[in-house]
């Protein structure tokens, strides 16, 4: 008996998002390896930790596909892009990566609306919220490198930035979670 509750198109879209989240994890470990090699251990630590979050996103979608009675197809993960040219470039690439991922998430939400697949629509709202967090996190990185001098940041500013990111949380607080007593 066929238990699949996802349309063929939705299954393909969710499958491709599984691969995309795995790709994001590869991108983060690639940038983290670059940062470590450049001597930025704090930035590397931050990016390695974030790669794990991307893997969690991948698993969340994979489990949802299974829950809906369908079978995920595990596909090859594309290679990450070339190494960043500098820390500024690294953080700009992280930002672009997150915007691109948000676009992909929105496409699945659009499809769920078209298909009136409310279970998937509801499931995807977690990712809509998560992408606000991911974009905020990426914007915070851009703010930090901007204060440090952008692409012309001097080594002492980069040293401080690296130390700052060593223990910085790899997720961001959202506006909707902020209160007067917990700003
Ligand atoms: Fe899985 Fe960075 O979004």
CSV table of C-alpha atoms and ligand atoms in Angstrom, one decimal:
chain,number,residue,atom,x,y,z
A,1,UNK,CA,0.0,0.0,0.0
A,2,UNK,CA,1.3,3.4,-0.9
A,3,UNK,CA,1.6,5.6,2.2
A,4,UNK,CA,3.2,8.6,0.6
A,5,UNK,CA,1.5,11.8,1.6
A,6,UNK,CA,3.7,14.1,-0.5
A,7,UNK,CA,3.2,15.0,-4.1
A,8,UNK,CA,6.0,14.0,-6.5
A,9,UNK,CA,6.9,17.7,-6.9
A,10,UNK,CA,6.9,18.3,-3.1
A,11,UNK,CA,9.0,15.2,-2.5
A,12,UNK,CA,11.6,16.4,-5.1
A,13,UNK,CA,11.6,19.9,-3.5
A,14,UNK,CA,12.1,18.6,0.0
A,15,UNK,CA,14.8,16.2,-1.2
A,16,UNK,CA,16.6,18.9,-2.9
A,17,UNK,CA,16.5,21.0,0.3
A,18,UNK,CA,18.0,18.0,2.2
A,19,UNK,CA,20.9,18.2,-0.2
A,20,UNK,CA,21.1,22.0,0.1
A,21,UNK,CA,21.4,21.9,3.9
A,22,UNK,CA,24.1,19.2,3.5
A,23,UNK,CA,25.8,21.5,1.0
A,24,UNK,CA,25.5,24.4,3.5
A,25,UNK,CA,27.3,22.2,6.1
A,26,UNK,CA,30.1,21.5,3.6
A,27,UNK,CA,30.4,25.2,2.8
A,28,UNK,CA,30.7,26.1,6.6
A,29,UNK,CA,33.3,23.4,7.2
A,30,UNK,CA,35.2,24.5,4.1
A,31,UNK,CA,35.3,28.2,5.3
A,32,UNK,CA,36.1,27.0,8.9
A,33,UNK,CA,39.0,25.0,7.5
A,34,UNK,CA,40.2,28.0,5.6
A,35,UNK,CA,39.9,30.2,8.7
A,36,UNK,CA,41.8,27.7,10.8
A,37,UNK,CA,44.6,27.5,8.2
A,38,UNK,CA,44.8,31.3,8.2
A,39,UNK,CA,45.3,31.3,12.0
A,40,UNK,CA,41.7,32.5,12.9
A,41,UNK,CA,40.9,29.7,15.3
A,42,UNK,CA,38.0,31.6,16.9
A,43,UNK,CA,36.3,32.2,13.5
A,44,UNK,CA,36.9,28.5,12.6
A,45,UNK,CA,35.4,27.3,15.8
A,46,UNK,CA,32.3,29.5,15.2
A,47,UNK,CA,31.9,28.2,11.6
A,48,UNK,CA,32.5,24.5,12.6
A,49,UNK,CA,29.8,24.8,15.2
A,50,UNK,CA,27.4,26.3,12.7
A,51,UNK,CA,28.1,23.5,10.2
A,52,UNK,CA,26.5,21.2,12.8
A,53,UNK,CA,23.4,23.3,12.8
A,54,UNK,CA,23.1,22.9,9.0
A,55,UNK,CA,23.3,19.1,9.5
A,56,UNK,CA,20.5,19.4,12.0
A,57,UNK,CA,18.4,21.2,9.4
A,58,UNK,CA,19.2,18.5,6.9
A,59,UNK,CA,18.0,15.8,9.4
A,60,UNK,CA,14.9,17.7,10.3
A,61,UNK,CA,13.7,17.7,6.7
A,62,UNK,CA,14.8,14.1,6.1
A,63,UNK,CA,12.8,12.9,9.1
A,64,UNK,CA,9.8,14.9,7.9
A,65,UNK,CA,9.9,13.1,4.5
A,66,UNK,CA,9.9,9.8,6.3
A,67,UNK,CA,7.1,10.8,8.6
A,68,UNK,CA,5.0,11.6,5.6
A,69,UNK,CA,5.4,8.0,4.4
A,70,UNK,CA,7.8,8.9,1.6
A,71,UNK,CA,11.3,7.8,0.8
A,72,UNK,CA,14.1,10.4,0.8
A,73,UNK,CA,16.7,10.1,-2.0
A,74,UNK,CA,20.2,10.8,-0.7
A,75,UNK,CA,22.1,12.7,-3.4
A,76,UNK,CA,25.6,13.8,-4.1
A,77,UNK,CA,26.6,17.0,-2.3
A,78,UNK,CA,28.1,19.7,-4.6
A,79,UNK,CA,31.6,20.9,-3.7
A,80,UNK,CA,31.9,24.2,-1.9
A,81,UNK,CA,33.0,27.3,-3.7
A,82,UNK,CA,36.6,28.5,-3.7
A,83,UNK,CA,38.2,29.7,-0.4
A,84,UNK,CA,37.4,33.2,0.7
A,85,UNK,CA,40.0,35.9,-0.2
A,86,UNK,CA,39.9,37.3,3.4
A,87,UNK,CA,37.7,37.5,6.5
A,88,UNK,CA,35.5,40.2,4.9
A,89,UNK,CA,34.9,38.1,1.9
A,90,UNK,CA,34.2,35.0,4.1
A,91,UNK,CA,31.5,36.8,6.0
A,92,UNK,CA,30.0,38.2,2.8
A,93,UNK,CA,29.9,34.7,1.3
A,94,UNK,CA,28.1,33.4,4.5
A,95,UNK,CA,25.5,36.2,4.1
A,96,UNK,CA,24.9,35.4,0.4
A,97,UNK,CA,24.7,31.7,1.3
A,98,UNK,CA,21.9,32.3,3.9
A,99,UNK,CA,19.9,34.6,1.5
A,100,UNK,CA,20.1,31.9,-1.1
A,101,UNK,CA,18.9,29.3,1.4
A,102,UNK,CA,16.0,31.6,2.4
A,103,UNK,CA,14.9,31.8,-1.2
A,104,UNK,CA,14.9,28.0,-1.5
A,105,UNK,CA,12.8,27.7,1.7
A,106,UNK,CA,10.3,30.2,0.4
A,107,UNK,CA,10.0,28.3,-2.8
A,108,UNK,CA,8.9,25.2,-0.8
A,109,UNK,CA,6.4,27.3,1.2
A,110,UNK,CA,5.0,28.7,-2.1
A,111,UNK,CA,4.6,25.2,-3.4
A,112,UNK,CA,2.9,24.0,-0.2
A,113,UNK,CA,0.4,26.8,-0.6
A,114,UNK,CA,-0.2,26.0,-4.3
A,115,UNK,CA,-0.8,22.3,-3.4
A,116,UNK,CA,-2.8,23.1,-0.3
A,117,UNK,CA,-0.4,20.8,1.5
A,118,UNK,CA,-1.0,22.4,4.9
A,119,UNK,CA,1.1,19.8,6.8
A,120,UNK,CA,4.2,20.8,4.8
A,121,UNK,CA,3.3,24.5,5.0
A,122,UNK,CA,3.1,24.1,8.8
A,123,UNK,CA,6.3,22.2,9.0
A,124,UNK,CA,8.1,24.8,6.9
A,125,UNK,CA,7.2,27.7,9.2
A,126,UNK,CA,9.9,26.5,11.5
A,127,UNK,CA,12.4,27.0,8.7
A,128,UNK,CA,10.9,30.5,7.8
A,129,UNK,CA,11.6,31.5,11.4
A,130,UNK,CA,15.0,29.8,11.4
A,131,UNK,CA,16.1,31.7,8.3
A,132,UNK,CA,15.3,35.0,10.0
A,133,UNK,CA,17.7,33.8,12.7
A,134,UNK,CA,20.3,32.7,10.2
A,135,UNK,CA,20.2,36.0,8.2
A,136,UNK,CA,20.5,37.9,11.5
A,137,UNK,CA,23.5,35.9,12.5
A,138,UNK,CA,25.1,36.6,9.1
A,139,UNK,CA,24.3,40.3,9.3
A,140,UNK,CA,25.9,40.3,12.8
A,141,UNK,CA,29.1,38.9,11.2
A,142,UNK,CA,29.0,41.7,8.6
A,143,UNK,CA,28.6,44.3,11.4
A,144,UNK,CA,31.6,42.9,13.2
A,145,UNK,CA,33.9,42.9,10.2
A,146,UNK,CA,32.7,46.4,9.3
A,147,UNK,CA,33.6,47.7,12.7
A,148,UNK,CA,37.0,46.0,12.4
A,149,UNK,CA,37.7,47.8,9.1
A,150,UNK,CA,36.0,45.7,6.4
A,151,UNK,CA,38.3,44.3,3.8
A,152,UNK,CA,41.0,46.6,5.0
A,153,UNK,CA,40.8,45.4,8.6
A,154,UNK,CA,44.2,45.5,10.3
A,155,UNK,CA,45.6,42.4,12.1
A,156,UNK,CA,45.0,43.7,15.6
A,157,UNK,CA,41.3,44.3,14.8
A,158,UNK,CA,41.1,40.8,13.2
A,159,UNK,CA,42.7,39.4,16.3
A,160,UNK,CA,40.1,40.9,18.6
A,161,UNK,CA,37.3,39.7,16.2
A,162,UNK,CA,38.7,36.2,16.2
A,163,UNK,CA,38.8,36.1,20.0
A,164,UNK,CA,35.2,37.5,20.1
A,165,UNK,CA,33.8,34.8,17.9
A,166,UNK,CA,35.6,31.9,19.7
A,167,UNK,CA,32.7,31.6,22.2
A,168,UNK,CA,30.0,33.6,20.5
A,169,UNK,CA,26.7,31.7,20.1
A,170,UNK,CA,26.2,30.5,16.6
A,171,UNK,CA,22.5,31.4,16.6
A,172,UNK,CA,20.9,34.8,17.0
A,173,UNK,CA,18.0,36.2,19.1
A,174,UNK,CA,14.9,37.1,17.1
A,175,UNK,CA,12.9,40.2,17.5
A,176,UNK,CA,9.8,38.2,18.3
A,177,UNK,CA,11.6,36.5,21.2
A,178,UNK,CA,12.7,39.8,22.8
A,179,UNK,CA,10.9,41.3,25.7
A,180,UNK,CA,11.4,44.5,27.8
A,181,UNK,CA,13.0,42.4,30.6
A,182,UNK,CA,15.0,40.2,28.2
A,183,UNK,CA,16.2,42.6,25.5
B,1,LIG,FE1,20.1,25.8,7.1
B,1,LIG,FE2,21.9,28.4,7.4
B,1,LIG,O1,20.3,27.6,7.0
